[in-house]
Structure formats: structure tokens, C-alpha cells
PDB file of C-alpha atoms and ligand atoms in Angstrom:
ATOM      1  CA  MET A   1       0.000   0.000   0.000  1.00  0.00           C
ATOM      2  CA  GLN A   2       1.435   3.334  -1.084  1.00  0.00           C
ATOM      3  CA  LEU A   3       0.976   5.810   1.744  1.00  0.00           C
ATOM      4  CA  ASN A   4       2.028   8.964  -0.097  1.00  0.00           C
ATOM      5  CA  THR A   5      -1.253   8.838  -2.026  1.00  0.00           C
ATOM      6  CA  ALA A   6      -3.343   7.304   0.774  1.00  0.00           C
ATOM      7  CA  ARG A   7      -6.356   9.013   2.359  1.00  0.00           C
ATOM      8  CA  VAL A   8      -6.885   7.544   5.798  1.00  0.00           C
ATOM      9  CA  LEU A   9      -9.834   7.567   8.209  1.00  0.00           C
ATOM     10  CA  LEU A  10      -8.239   7.099  11.639  1.00  0.00           C
ATOM     11  CA  THR A  11     -10.605   6.482  14.574  1.00  0.00           C
ATOM     12  CA  GLY A  12      -9.300   7.092  18.079  1.00  0.00           C
ATOM     13  CA  ALA A  13      -7.029   9.801  16.660  1.00  0.00           C
ATOM     14  CA  SER A  14      -7.202  11.793  19.915  1.00  0.00           C
ATOM     15  CA  GLY A  15      -5.691   8.925  21.930  1.00  0.00           C
ATOM     16  CA  GLY A  16      -2.112   7.842  22.598  1.00  0.00           C
ATOM     17  CA  LEU A  17      -1.629   5.390  19.728  1.00  0.00           C
ATOM     18  CA  GLY A  18      -3.910   7.418  17.435  1.00  0.00           C
ATOM     19  CA  GLN A  19      -1.819  10.588  17.734  1.00  0.00           C
ATOM     20  CA  ALA A  20       1.417   8.683  17.066  1.00  0.00           C
ATOM     21  CA  LEU A  21      -0.171   6.946  14.060  1.00  0.00           C
ATOM     22  CA  ALA A  22      -1.515  10.218  12.662  1.00  0.00           C
ATOM     23  CA  ARG A  23       1.958  11.819  12.838  1.00  0.00           C
ATOM     24  CA  GLN A  24       3.683   8.877  11.148  1.00  0.00           C
ATOM     25  CA  LEU A  25       1.033   8.571   8.411  1.00  0.00           C
ATOM     26  CA  VAL A  26       1.385  12.267   7.609  1.00  0.00           C
ATOM     27  CA  GLN A  27       5.201  11.896   7.599  1.00  0.00           C
ATOM     28  CA  GLN A  28       4.730   9.220   4.921  1.00  0.00           C
ATOM     29  CA  GLY A  29       2.703  11.669   2.819  1.00  0.00           C
ATOM     30  CA  ALA A  30      -0.831  10.448   3.673  1.00  0.00           C
ATOM     31  CA  GLN A  31      -3.868  12.692   4.171  1.00  0.00           C
ATOM     32  CA  VAL A  32      -5.629  11.796   7.433  1.00  0.00           C
ATOM     33  CA  LEU A  33      -9.203  12.301   8.642  1.00  0.00           C
ATOM     34  CA  LEU A  34      -8.862  12.419  12.430  1.00  0.00           C
ATOM     35  CA  ALA A  35     -11.885  10.964  14.284  1.00  0.00           C
ATOM     36  CA  GLY A  36     -12.760  10.894  17.977  1.00  0.00           C
ATOM     37  CA  ARG A  37     -15.116  12.449  20.532  1.00  0.00           C
ATOM     38  CA  ASP A  38     -12.745  15.014  22.059  1.00  0.00           C
ATOM     39  CA  ALA A  39     -12.986  17.968  19.657  1.00  0.00           C
ATOM     40  CA  ALA A  40     -10.322  20.045  21.450  1.00  0.00           C
ATOM     41  CA  LYS A  41      -7.697  17.276  21.280  1.00  0.00           C
ATOM     42  CA  LEU A  42      -8.476  16.579  17.626  1.00  0.00           C
ATOM     43  CA  GLN A  43      -8.219  20.295  16.747  1.00  0.00           C
ATOM     44  CA  ALA A  44      -4.871  20.590  18.556  1.00  0.00           C
ATOM     45  CA  LEU A  45      -3.506  17.625  16.584  1.00  0.00           C
ATOM     46  CA  GLN A  46      -4.901  18.995  13.330  1.00  0.00           C
ATOM     47  CA  THR A  47      -3.123  22.308  14.018  1.00  0.00           C
ATOM     48  CA  GLN A  48       0.190  20.415  14.408  1.00  0.00           C
ATOM     49  CA  LEU A  49      -0.359  18.392  11.234  1.00  0.00           C
ATOM     50  CA  GLY A  50      -1.599  21.255   9.033  1.00  0.00           C
ATOM     51  CA  ASP A  51      -3.218  20.753   5.613  1.00  0.00           C
ATOM     52  CA  ALA A  52      -2.634  16.993   5.668  1.00  0.00           C
ATOM     53  CA  ALA A  53      -5.297  16.500   8.344  1.00  0.00           C
ATOM     54  CA  SER A  54      -9.020  17.131   8.827  1.00  0.00           C
ATOM     55  CA  VAL A  55     -11.260  16.461  11.814  1.00  0.00           C
ATOM     56  CA  CYS A  56     -14.561  14.629  12.323  1.00  0.00           C
ATOM     57  CA  VAL A  57     -16.063  14.493  15.828  1.00  0.00           C
ATOM     58  CA  ALA A  58     -18.297  11.444  16.345  1.00  0.00           C
ATOM     59  CA  ASP A  59     -19.242   8.932  19.026  1.00  0.00           C
ATOM     60  CA  LEU A  60     -18.813   5.460  17.523  1.00  0.00           C
ATOM     61  CA  THR A  61     -21.188   3.822  20.000  1.00  0.00           C
ATOM     62  CA  GLN A  62     -24.061   5.818  18.476  1.00  0.00           C
ATOM     63  CA  ALA A  63     -25.676   4.907  15.138  1.00  0.00           C
ATOM     64  CA  GLN A  64     -25.705   8.588  14.119  1.00  0.00           C
ATOM     65  CA  GLY A  65     -21.982   8.849  14.968  1.00  0.00           C
ATOM     66  CA  VAL A  66     -21.168   5.966  12.624  1.00  0.00           C
ATOM     67  CA  ALA A  67     -23.428   7.463   9.945  1.00  0.00           C
ATOM     68  CA  ALA A  68     -21.758  10.894  10.245  1.00  0.00           C
ATOM     69  CA  LEU A  69     -18.304   9.351  10.048  1.00  0.00           C
ATOM     70  CA  THR A  70     -19.271   7.230   7.018  1.00  0.00           C
ATOM     71  CA  GLN A  71     -20.467  10.339   5.213  1.00  0.00           C
ATOM     72  CA  ALA A  72     -17.381  12.363   6.179  1.00  0.00           C
ATOM     73  CA  ALA A  73     -15.091   9.513   5.085  1.00  0.00           C
ATOM     74  CA  GLN A  74     -16.631   9.360   1.621  1.00  0.00           C
ATOM     75  CA  ALA A  75     -16.472  13.150   1.244  1.00  0.00           C
ATOM     76  CA  PHE A  76     -12.777  12.921   2.265  1.00  0.00           C
ATOM     77  CA  LYS A  77     -12.307  10.132  -0.337  1.00  0.00           C
ATOM     78  CA  VAL A  78     -10.686   7.689   2.097  1.00  0.00           C
ATOM     79  CA  ASN A  79      -9.138   4.507   0.802  1.00  0.00           C
ATOM     80  CA  VAL A  80      -7.750   3.306   4.165  1.00  0.00           C
ATOM     81  CA  LEU A  81      -9.891   2.754   7.274  1.00  0.00           C
ATOM     82  CA  ILE A  82      -8.022   2.317  10.559  1.00  0.00           C
ATOM     83  CA  ASN A  83     -10.332   1.076  13.337  1.00  0.00           C
ATOM     84  CA  ASN A  84      -8.199   2.190  16.276  1.00  0.00           C
ATOM     85  CA  ALA A  85     -10.710   3.632  18.796  1.00  0.00           C
ATOM     86  CA  GLY A  86     -11.011   1.510  21.904  1.00  0.00           C
ATOM     87  CA  VAL A  87     -11.815   1.431  25.602  1.00  0.00           C
ATOM     88  CA  SER A  88     -10.644  -0.957  28.289  1.00  0.00           C
ATOM     89  CA  ALA A  89     -12.191  -1.947  31.620  1.00  0.00           C
ATOM     90  CA  PHE A  90      -9.944  -3.713  34.127  1.00  0.00           C
ATOM     91  CA  GLY A  91     -11.793  -5.546  36.893  1.00  0.00           C
ATOM     92  CA  LEU A  92     -13.449  -8.807  37.853  1.00  0.00           C
ATOM     93  CA  LEU A  93     -16.571  -9.493  35.789  1.00  0.00           C
ATOM     94  CA  HIS A  94     -18.894  -9.798  38.801  1.00  0.00           C
ATOM     95  CA  GLN A  95     -17.810  -6.322  39.983  1.00  0.00           C
ATOM     96  CA  GLN A  96     -18.488  -4.593  36.673  1.00  0.00           C
ATOM     97  CA  THR A  97     -21.757  -2.959  35.691  1.00  0.00           C
ATOM     98  CA  TRP A  98     -23.499  -4.245  32.584  1.00  0.00           C
ATOM     99  CA  PRO A  99     -23.277  -0.817  30.853  1.00  0.00           C
ATOM    100  CA  THR A 100     -19.477  -1.011  31.278  1.00  0.00           C
ATOM    101  CA  VAL A 101     -19.361  -4.474  29.680  1.00  0.00           C
ATOM    102  CA  GLU A 102     -21.651  -3.323  26.870  1.00  0.00           C
ATOM    103  CA  ASP A 103     -19.561  -0.198  26.213  1.00  0.00           C
ATOM    104  CA  VAL A 104     -16.395  -2.310  25.856  1.00  0.00           C
ATOM    105  CA  LEU A 105     -18.106  -4.683  23.383  1.00  0.00           C
ATOM    106  CA  GLN A 106     -19.755  -1.799  21.520  1.00  0.00           C
ATOM    107  CA  THR A 107     -16.626   0.340  21.139  1.00  0.00           C
ATOM    108  CA  ASN A 108     -14.043  -2.379  20.484  1.00  0.00           C
ATOM    109  CA  LEU A 109     -16.066  -4.814  18.375  1.00  0.00           C
ATOM    110  CA  LEU A 110     -19.487  -3.672  17.144  1.00  0.00           C
ATOM    111  CA  ALA A 111     -18.447  -0.123  16.172  1.00  0.00           C
ATOM    112  CA  PRO A 112     -15.528  -1.231  13.942  1.00  0.00           C
ATOM    113  CA  MET A 113     -17.764  -3.890  12.344  1.00  0.00           C
ATOM    114  CA  ARG A 114     -20.507  -1.353  11.737  1.00  0.00           C
ATOM    115  CA  LEU A 115     -18.207   1.332  10.323  1.00  0.00           C
ATOM    116  CA  THR A 116     -16.452  -1.196   8.078  1.00  0.00           C
ATOM    117  CA  GLN A 117     -19.777  -2.576   6.830  1.00  0.00           C
ATOM    118  CA  ALA A 118     -21.031   0.935   6.053  1.00  0.00           C
ATOM    119  CA  LEU A 119     -17.879   1.797   4.064  1.00  0.00           C
ATOM    120  CA  LEU A 120     -17.418  -1.534   2.244  1.00  0.00           C
ATOM    121  CA  PRO A 121     -19.519  -0.797  -0.887  1.00  0.00           C
ATOM    122  CA  TYR A 122     -17.590   2.445  -1.315  1.00  0.00           C
ATOM    123  CA  LEU A 123     -14.147   0.852  -0.652  1.00  0.00           C
ATOM    124  CA  LYS A 124     -14.892  -2.024  -3.046  1.00  0.00           C
ATOM    125  CA  ALA A 125     -15.211   0.419  -5.942  1.00  0.00           C
ATOM    126  CA  LEU A 126     -11.669   1.795  -5.420  1.00  0.00           C
ATOM    127  CA  PRO A 127      -8.531   0.452  -7.138  1.00  0.00           C
ATOM    128  CA  HIS A 128      -6.621   0.118  -3.809  1.00  0.00           C
ATOM    129  CA  ALA A 129      -8.079   0.026  -0.306  1.00  0.00           C
ATOM    130  CA  ALA A 130      -7.269  -1.270   3.163  1.00  0.00           C
ATOM    131  CA  VAL A 131      -9.010  -1.939   6.475  1.00  0.00           C
ATOM    132  CA  VAL A 132      -6.783  -2.020   9.561  1.00  0.00           C
ATOM    133  CA  ASN A 133      -8.210  -3.324  12.852  1.00  0.00           C
ATOM    134  CA  ILE A 134      -6.304  -2.545  16.040  1.00  0.00           C
ATOM    135  CA  GLY A 135      -6.871  -5.500  18.346  1.00  0.00           C
ATOM    136  CA  SER A 136      -4.805  -6.637  21.311  1.00  0.00           C
ATOM    137  CA  ALA A 137      -2.582  -9.484  22.477  1.00  0.00           C
ATOM    138  CA  PHE A 138      -5.547 -10.270  24.788  1.00  0.00           C
ATOM    139  CA  GLY A 139      -7.519 -11.187  21.646  1.00  0.00           C
ATOM    140  CA  SER A 140      -5.305 -14.286  21.279  1.00  0.00           C
ATOM    141  CA  LEU A 141      -4.350 -14.660  24.945  1.00  0.00           C
ATOM    142  CA  PRO A 142      -7.539 -13.877  26.899  1.00  0.00           C
ATOM    143  CA  PHE A 143      -6.661 -12.644  30.387  1.00  0.00           C
ATOM    144  CA  ALA A 144      -8.294 -12.746  33.839  1.00  0.00           C
ATOM    145  CA  GLY A 145      -9.394  -9.275  34.913  1.00  0.00           C
ATOM    146  CA  PHE A 146     -10.088  -8.311  31.285  1.00  0.00           C
ATOM    147  CA  VAL A 147     -13.043 -10.554  30.404  1.00  0.00           C
ATOM    148  CA  ALA A 148     -15.068  -8.019  28.395  1.00  0.00           C
ATOM    149  CA  TYR A 149     -11.976  -6.514  26.720  1.00  0.00           C
ATOM    150  CA  SER A 150     -10.475  -9.932  25.829  1.00  0.00           C
ATOM    151  CA  SER A 151     -13.850 -11.080  24.451  1.00  0.00           C
ATOM    152  CA  ALA A 152     -14.170  -7.951  22.307  1.00  0.00           C
ATOM    153  CA  LYS A 153     -10.610  -8.193  20.977  1.00  0.00           C
ATOM    154  CA  ALA A 154     -10.964 -11.951  20.270  1.00  0.00           C
ATOM    155  CA  GLY A 155     -14.114 -11.003  18.361  1.00  0.00           C
ATOM    156  CA  LEU A 156     -12.204  -8.334  16.445  1.00  0.00           C
ATOM    157  CA  ARG A 157      -9.554 -10.917  15.498  1.00  0.00           C
ATOM    158  CA  GLY A 158     -12.324 -13.236  14.201  1.00  0.00           C
ATOM    159  CA  PHE A 159     -13.943 -10.334  12.355  1.00  0.00           C
ATOM    160  CA  SER A 160     -10.626  -9.383  10.706  1.00  0.00           C
ATOM    161  CA  GLN A 161      -9.833 -12.925   9.586  1.00  0.00           C
ATOM    162  CA  SER A 162     -13.323 -13.766   8.314  1.00  0.00           C
ATOM    163  CA  LEU A 163     -13.566 -10.413   6.495  1.00  0.00           C
ATOM    164  CA  ARG A 164     -10.155 -10.993   4.887  1.00  0.00           C
ATOM    165  CA  ARG A 165     -11.344 -14.396   3.652  1.00  0.00           C
ATOM    166  CA  GLU A 166     -14.609 -12.899   2.370  1.00  0.00           C
ATOM    167  CA  LEU A 167     -12.653 -10.217   0.475  1.00  0.00           C
ATOM    168  CA  ALA A 168     -10.055 -12.639  -0.928  1.00  0.00           C
ATOM    169  CA  HIS A 169     -10.923 -11.791  -4.538  1.00  0.00           C
ATOM    170  CA  SER A 170     -11.198  -8.053  -3.939  1.00  0.00           C
ATOM    171  CA  GLN A 171      -8.554  -5.333  -3.886  1.00  0.00           C
ATOM    172  CA  ILE A 172      -9.232  -4.574  -0.199  1.00  0.00           C
ATOM    173  CA  HIS A 173      -6.341  -5.509   2.058  1.00  0.00           C
ATOM    174  CA  VAL A 174      -7.223  -6.425   5.674  1.00  0.00           C
ATOM    175  CA  LEU A 175      -4.586  -6.028   8.388  1.00  0.00           C
ATOM    176  CA  HIS A 176      -5.182  -7.176  11.972  1.00  0.00           C
ATOM    177  CA  VAL A 177      -2.844  -5.739  14.616  1.00  0.00           C
ATOM    178  CA  ALA A 178      -2.355  -7.219  18.104  1.00  0.00           C
ATOM    179  CA  PRO A 179      -0.184  -4.937  20.256  1.00  0.00           C
ATOM    180  CA  ARG A 180       0.909  -5.895  23.756  1.00  0.00           C
ATOM    181  CA  ALA A 181       0.658  -3.158  26.451  1.00  0.00           C
ATOM    182  CA  ILE A 182       1.286   0.389  25.174  1.00  0.00           C
ATOM    183  CA  ASP A 183       2.179   3.418  27.348  1.00  0.00           C
ATOM    184  CA  THR A 184      -1.082   5.345  26.933  1.00  0.00           C
ATOM    185  CA  LYS A 185      -3.929   6.619  29.106  1.00  0.00           C
ATOM    186  CA  LEU A 186      -5.976   3.536  28.184  1.00  0.00           C
ATOM    187  CA  ASN A 187      -4.241   1.799  31.091  1.00  0.00           C
ATOM    188  CA  SER A 188      -5.252   2.916  34.588  1.00  0.00           C
ATOM    189  CA  PRO A 189      -2.653   3.185  37.386  1.00  0.00           C
ATOM    190  CA  SER A 190      -3.872  -0.242  38.635  1.00  0.00           C
ATOM    191  CA  VAL A 191      -3.249  -1.798  35.202  1.00  0.00           C
ATOM    192  CA  ASN A 192       0.231  -0.257  35.052  1.00  0.00           C
ATOM    193  CA  ALA A 193       0.938  -1.619  38.553  1.00  0.00           C
ATOM    194  CA  LEU A 194      -0.335  -5.066  37.484  1.00  0.00           C
ATOM    195  CA  ASN A 195       1.883  -5.041  34.384  1.00  0.00           C
ATOM    196  CA  ARG A 196       4.903  -4.144  36.525  1.00  0.00           C
ATOM    197  CA  ALA A 197       4.056  -6.905  39.037  1.00  0.00           C
ATOM    198  CA  LEU A 198       3.687  -9.521  36.274  1.00  0.00           C
ATOM    199  CA  GLY A 199       6.749  -8.297  34.361  1.00  0.00           C
ATOM    200  CA  ASN A 200       4.630  -7.511  31.268  1.00  0.00           C
ATOM    201  CA  ALA A 201       6.546  -5.334  28.798  1.00  0.00           C
ATOM    202  CA  SER A 202       5.018  -2.106  27.492  1.00  0.00           C
ATOM    203  CA  ASP A 203       5.823  -0.388  24.182  1.00  0.00           C
ATOM    204  CA  SER A 204       5.812   3.308  23.343  1.00  0.00           C
ATOM    205  CA  PRO A 205       2.983   4.468  21.042  1.00  0.00           C
ATOM    206  CA  GLU A 206       5.642   5.569  18.525  1.00  0.00           C
ATOM    207  CA  THR A 207       7.162   2.054  18.346  1.00  0.00           C
ATOM    208  CA  VAL A 208       3.740   0.481  17.768  1.00  0.00           C
ATOM    209  CA  ALA A 209       2.716   3.135  15.209  1.00  0.00           C
ATOM    210  CA  ASN A 210       5.972   2.583  13.330  1.00  0.00           C
ATOM    211  CA  ALA A 211       5.347  -1.186  13.128  1.00  0.00           C
ATOM    212  CA  ILE A 212       1.733  -0.640  11.961  1.00  0.00           C
ATOM    213  CA  VAL A 213       2.759   1.787   9.211  1.00  0.00           C
ATOM    214  CA  ALA A 214       5.431  -0.659   7.974  1.00  0.00           C
ATOM    215  CA  ALA A 215       2.962  -3.592   8.033  1.00  0.00           C
ATOM    216  CA  LEU A 216       0.430  -1.546   6.054  1.00  0.00           C
ATOM    217  CA  GLN A 217       3.038  -0.504   3.483  1.00  0.00           C
ATOM    218  CA  ASP A 218       4.254  -4.117   3.099  1.00  0.00           C
ATOM    219  CA  LYS A 219       0.670  -5.462   2.946  1.00  0.00           C
ATOM    220  CA  HIS A 220       1.064  -7.841   5.879  1.00  0.00           C
ATOM    221  CA  SER A 221      -2.138  -9.517   7.081  1.00  0.00           C
ATOM    222  CA  GLU A 222      -1.233  -9.953  10.736  1.00  0.00           C
ATOM    223  CA  LEU A 223       1.017  -7.943  13.045  1.00  0.00           C
ATOM    224  CA  HIS A 224       1.507  -9.289  16.591  1.00  0.00           C
ATOM    225  CA  LEU A 225       3.929  -7.322  18.761  1.00  0.00           C
ATOM    226  CA  GLY A 226       6.271  -8.931  21.317  1.00  0.00           C
ATOM    227  CA  LEU A 227       7.968 -12.335  21.051  1.00  0.00           C
ATOM    228  CA  PRO A 228       6.855 -13.749  24.445  1.00  0.00           C
ATOM    229  CA  GLU A 229       3.257 -12.613  23.775  1.00  0.00           C
ATOM    230  CA  ARG A 230       3.343 -14.301  20.329  1.00  0.00           C
ATOM    231  CA  LEU A 231       4.658 -17.541  21.848  1.00  0.00           C
ATOM    232  CA  PHE A 232       2.027 -17.555  24.620  1.00  0.00           C
ATOM    233  CA  ALA A 233      -0.735 -16.805  22.094  1.00  0.00           C
ATOM    234  CA  TRP A 234       0.411 -19.767  19.993  1.00  0.00           C
ATOM    235  CA  LEU A 235       0.540 -21.979  23.085  1.00  0.00           C
ATOM    236  CA  ASN A 236      -2.968 -20.819  24.047  1.00  0.00           C
ATOM    237  CA  GLY A 237      -4.156 -22.042  20.624  1.00  0.00           C
ATOM    238  CA  VAL A 238      -2.596 -25.503  20.834  1.00  0.00           C
ATOM    239  CA  ALA A 239      -2.633 -26.199  24.605  1.00  0.00           C
ATOM    240  CA  PRO A 240      -4.973 -23.760  26.409  1.00  0.00           C
ATOM    241  CA  GLY A 241      -4.834 -25.904  29.572  1.00  0.00           C
ATOM    242  CA  LEU A 242      -1.184 -24.938  30.007  1.00  0.00           C
ATOM    243  CA  ILE A 243      -2.100 -21.256  29.888  1.00  0.00           C
ATOM    244  CA  ASP A 244      -5.040 -21.878  32.264  1.00  0.00           C
ATOM    245  CA  ARG A 245      -2.612 -23.346  34.808  1.00  0.00           C
ATOM    246  CA  GLY A 246       0.032 -20.642  34.250  1.00  0.00           C
ATOM    247  CA  LEU A 247      -2.471 -17.812  34.711  1.00  0.00           C
ATOM    248  CA  ALA A 248      -4.075 -19.516  37.733  1.00  0.00           C
ATOM    249  CA  GLY A 249      -0.727 -19.020  39.443  1.00  0.00           C
ATOM    250  CA  LYS A 250      -0.997 -15.264  38.791  1.00  0.00           C
ATOM    251  CA  LEU A 251      -4.660 -14.923  39.765  1.00  0.00           C
ATOM    252  CA  ALA A 252      -4.012 -13.663  43.311  1.00  0.00           C
ATOM    253  CA  THR A 253      -1.872 -10.822  41.891  1.00  0.00           C
ATOM    254  CA  ILE A 254      -4.540  -9.971  39.306  1.00  0.00           C
ATOM    255  CA  GLN A 255      -7.292 -10.028  41.959  1.00  0.00           C
ATOM    256  CA  HIS A 256      -5.223  -7.786  44.248  1.00  0.00           C
ATOM    257  CA  HIS A 257      -4.808  -5.115  41.545  1.00  0.00           C
ATOM    258  CA  ALA A 258      -8.442  -5.504  40.432  1.00  0.00           C
ATOM    259  CA  GLN A 259      -9.392  -4.727  44.043  1.00  0.00           C
ATOM    260  CA  ASP A 260      -7.304  -1.531  43.901  1.00  0.00           C
ATOM    261  CA  GLN A 261      -9.060  -0.596  40.676  1.00  0.00           C
ATOM    262  CA  ALA A 262     -12.502  -1.254  42.232  1.00  0.00           C
ATOM    263  CA  GLN A 263     -11.601   0.908  45.252  1.00  0.00           C
ATOM    264  CA  ALA A 264     -10.437   3.726  42.973  1.00  0.00           C
ATOM    265  CA  GLN A 265     -13.826   3.520  41.247  1.00  0.00           C
ATOM    266  CA  ASN A 266     -15.780   3.170  44.546  1.00  0.00           C
ATOM    267  CA  ILE A 267     -17.092  -0.281  43.539  1.00  0.00           C
ATOM    268  CA  GLN A 268     -18.104  -2.565  46.448  1.00  0.00           C
ATOM    269  CA  PRO A 269     -16.427  -6.016  46.455  1.00  0.00           C
TER     270      PRO A 269
HETATM  271  N1  NAP B 301      -2.755   0.967  25.508  1.00  0.00           N
HETATM  272  C1  NAP B 301      -2.618  -0.352  25.478  1.00  0.00           C
HETATM  273  O1  NAP B 301      -2.029  -0.966  26.387  1.00  0.00           O
HETATM  274  C2  NAP B 301      -3.140  -1.145  24.302  1.00  0.00           C
HETATM  275  C3  NAP B 301      -2.686  -2.460  24.116  1.00  0.00           C
HETATM  276  C4  NAP B 301      -3.179  -3.202  23.052  1.00  0.00           C
HETATM  277  C5  NAP B 301      -4.109  -2.641  22.192  1.00  0.00           C
HETATM  278  N2  NAP B 301      -4.530  -1.359  22.389  1.00  0.00           N
HETATM  279  C6  NAP B 301      -5.547  -0.814  21.474  1.00  0.00           C
HETATM  280  O2  NAP B 301      -5.009   0.313  20.807  1.00  0.00           O
HETATM  281  C7  NAP B 301      -6.090   1.180  20.426  1.00  0.00           C
HETATM  282  C8  NAP B 301      -5.759   2.612  20.826  1.00  0.00           C
HETATM  283  O3  NAP B 301      -5.708   2.683  22.248  1.00  0.00           O
HETATM  284  P1  NAP B 301      -4.827   3.740  23.051  1.00  0.00           P
HETATM  285  O4  NAP B 301      -3.894   2.975  23.890  1.00  0.00           O
HETATM  286  O5  NAP B 301      -4.329   4.797  22.153  1.00  0.00           O
HETATM  287  O6  NAP B 301      -5.969   4.315  24.033  1.00  0.00           O
HETATM  288  P2  NAP B 301      -6.376   5.823  24.405  1.00  0.00           P
HETATM  289  O7  NAP B 301      -5.202   6.697  24.492  1.00  0.00           O
HETATM  290  O8  NAP B 301      -7.271   5.690  25.591  1.00  0.00           O
HETATM  291  O9  NAP B 301      -7.250   6.262  23.128  1.00  0.00           O
HETATM  292  C9  NAP B 301      -8.500   5.689  22.867  1.00  0.00           C
HETATM  293  C10 NAP B 301      -9.124   6.413  21.683  1.00  0.00           C
HETATM  294  O10 NAP B 301     -10.392   5.808  21.402  1.00  0.00           O
HETATM  295  C11 NAP B 301     -11.360   6.844  21.241  1.00  0.00           C
HETATM  296  N3  NAP B 301     -12.683   6.406  21.649  1.00  0.00           N
HETATM  297  C12 NAP B 301     -13.038   5.736  22.770  1.00  0.00           C
HETATM  298  N4  NAP B 301     -14.363   5.561  22.810  1.00  0.00           N
HETATM  299  C13 NAP B 301     -14.868   6.130  21.693  1.00  0.00           C
HETATM  300  C14 NAP B 301     -16.175   6.308  21.174  1.00  0.00           C
HETATM  301  N5  NAP B 301     -17.274   5.836  21.816  1.00  0.00           N
HETATM  302  N6  NAP B 301     -16.328   6.943  19.989  1.00  0.00           N
HETATM  303  C15 NAP B 301     -15.262   7.424  19.322  1.00  0.00           C
HETATM  304  N7  NAP B 301     -13.983   7.314  19.774  1.00  0.00           N
HETATM  305  C16 NAP B 301     -13.801   6.676  20.954  1.00  0.00           C
HETATM  306  C17 NAP B 301     -10.885   7.964  22.156  1.00  0.00           C
HETATM  307  O11 NAP B 301     -11.442   9.160  21.660  1.00  0.00           O
HETATM  308  P3  NAP B 301     -11.940  10.380  22.602  1.00  0.00           P
HETATM  309  O12 NAP B 301     -11.006  10.432  23.778  1.00  0.00           O
HETATM  310  O13 NAP B 301     -11.806  11.563  21.700  1.00  0.00           O
HETATM  311  O14 NAP B 301     -13.302  10.064  22.978  1.00  0.00           O
HETATM  312  C18 NAP B 301      -9.375   7.899  21.956  1.00  0.00           C
HETATM  313  O15 NAP B 301      -9.013   8.627  20.824  1.00  0.00           O
HETATM  314  C19 NAP B 301      -7.355   0.619  21.109  1.00  0.00           C
HETATM  315  O16 NAP B 301      -8.107  -0.127  20.187  1.00  0.00           O
HETATM  316  C20 NAP B 301      -6.779  -0.286  22.181  1.00  0.00           C
HETATM  317  O17 NAP B 301      -7.672  -1.324  22.547  1.00  0.00           O
HETATM  318  C21 NAP B 301      -4.052  -0.590  23.407  1.00  0.00           C
END
């Protein structure tokens, strides 16, 4: 995929990974439509990026938000859709409210499916197009304390692979990305403390953005960041019982940090 002629719709552009991606895409010569809910953050980024960027404010959990973004994307003449917007919710399932679980599924899975579906007829008519779905290592290595998030990201992995197979004879390239932890505001202080306690590595948004841009340029289908995470994801596929036992040994640590998170949110145990 040539990025110097690309026109990209980037959701979650106001977030940590989104801002790094927007900068690197523009450096490669792409025009970027920055999408998110936080108008002030999007405007500030657009000011830094200049003529190469435009802004569309929309809430992806709302049907009218998806419709507005679909319309703006076609007016912008996008040929690359990057489904990057996401929310996380660390905590034990029985301590989470149903609206929280629904929001995680809606934002991370249903919204990217809906936006992609709305843009597909338009993208299919173009000579070159791409759909990039930003998933997570938890989509292949589902984790205790992240039940809703892991379920959504596993769903996004399934969506990406089935869509790629459905579009096999089209000119639309589908890239699924599974980063491990990234240093952004998505992770609460309790999640950062958990990652430190478990020895989980965290990448900078710039490192992840750089790998995504390269994978898009080279037309890779899958990008999974981190060697240990890739090995554990593979092991989870062939021998999930081993991962069950390994994670059971870490459950007390996860529960301890989930308790901290619940206290910070005033949730009763
Ligand atoms: N950080 C990590 O450890 C990590 C690891 C693996 C994968 N990822 C994935 O990487 C992607 C980017 O995350 P990040 O780390 O950059 O998180 P972030 O800094 O919290 O940014 C999240 C972005 O999603 C947008 N967003 C959330 N809900 C939305 C909604 N209802 N409608 C429209 N936009 C919405 C936010 O926009 P507004 O603020 O403008 O509403 C923000 O731009 C996500 O898909 C995440 O799951 C992150």
C-alpha cells in the first residue's frame, strides 16, 4: 500500500496510539481524517499536522456517529480505514456494571464492524483500499481481569480474519494488529501496577505506530507485537490448559490489583 497517495480515516485519533499513528502517516505523505469524541484534542492535533489532516467528531457507540463518520469519510475520499478507537475496563466481571461491559463490546467490536460494513460498498469500488483493525494481544491470549476486553478483541480478530477471507478476490487488504501493552492513558494506574508486578513489557505508542505503518506498506495480514506474547498466544491455541494453569498461578496478583481498581472507582467487592 502506497501511503504517499493514501487518504486515511483514523478512529481514536485523539488517543495515545492514534496521535502517534496520525503523525507517522502524515510523515509518509498520507492525508488523514482524524476521528474521535474530544474535539479540542483533535483540533490541537490537526493544528500540528496542518493541511494533511481534517477532523470529524463522532461517538462510535451511536448509530448517528457511525453514519456521520461514514459520510465524512466518503467526502474525504478515504481509501484506508483504521479502526483504532477503543476502551478498556480492568476488573473482575462480577464487579463490573453491565453498561461497562456493553460499552467495551460496543466500542471495540461492534463499532468497527458497523463502520467497516457501512464503508465496504464504497471501498470495493476503489482500485486500492485497506481496512486495519487494532486489536490486542488479549484477543489471542484472553486474560483474567479483562473478560469483556479480551472477548471484544478476540471477536475483532475473528472479524478481521473472516472479512479478509470474504474479500479474498477483492482489492481490499485487511490487516489485523495485536499490540501488547502500550504506554497510553488507556491503562489505569492499577493496570500499570499489574503489568509491573507480572513483568509484562510495554511499548511506546511511537514504536507500535511505526510497526503498523510498515505492516500496512508491506501489505502484511497480521502484526503481533512482542515475542513472548506471540509464543504464549500460539501456546494458548494448541494447549490452552497450560495457559489456564500458568495464569491460575498469577490470579491472586490480578485479583489484588483488580481490588485496587474497584476501590479507585468506589465499587463494592
Ligand atoms: N494501551 C494499550 O495498552 C493497548 C494495548 C493493546 C491494544 N490497544 C488498542 O489500541 C487502540 C488505541 O488505544 P490507546 O492505547 O491509544 O488508548 P487511548 O489513548 O485511551 O485512546 C483511545 C481512543 O479511542 C477513542 N474512543 C473511545 N471511545 C470512543 C467512542 N465511543 N467513539 C469514538 N472514539 C472513541 C478515544 O477518543 P476520545 O477520547 O476523543 O473520545 C481515543 O481517541 C485501542 O483499540 C486499544 O484497545 C491498546
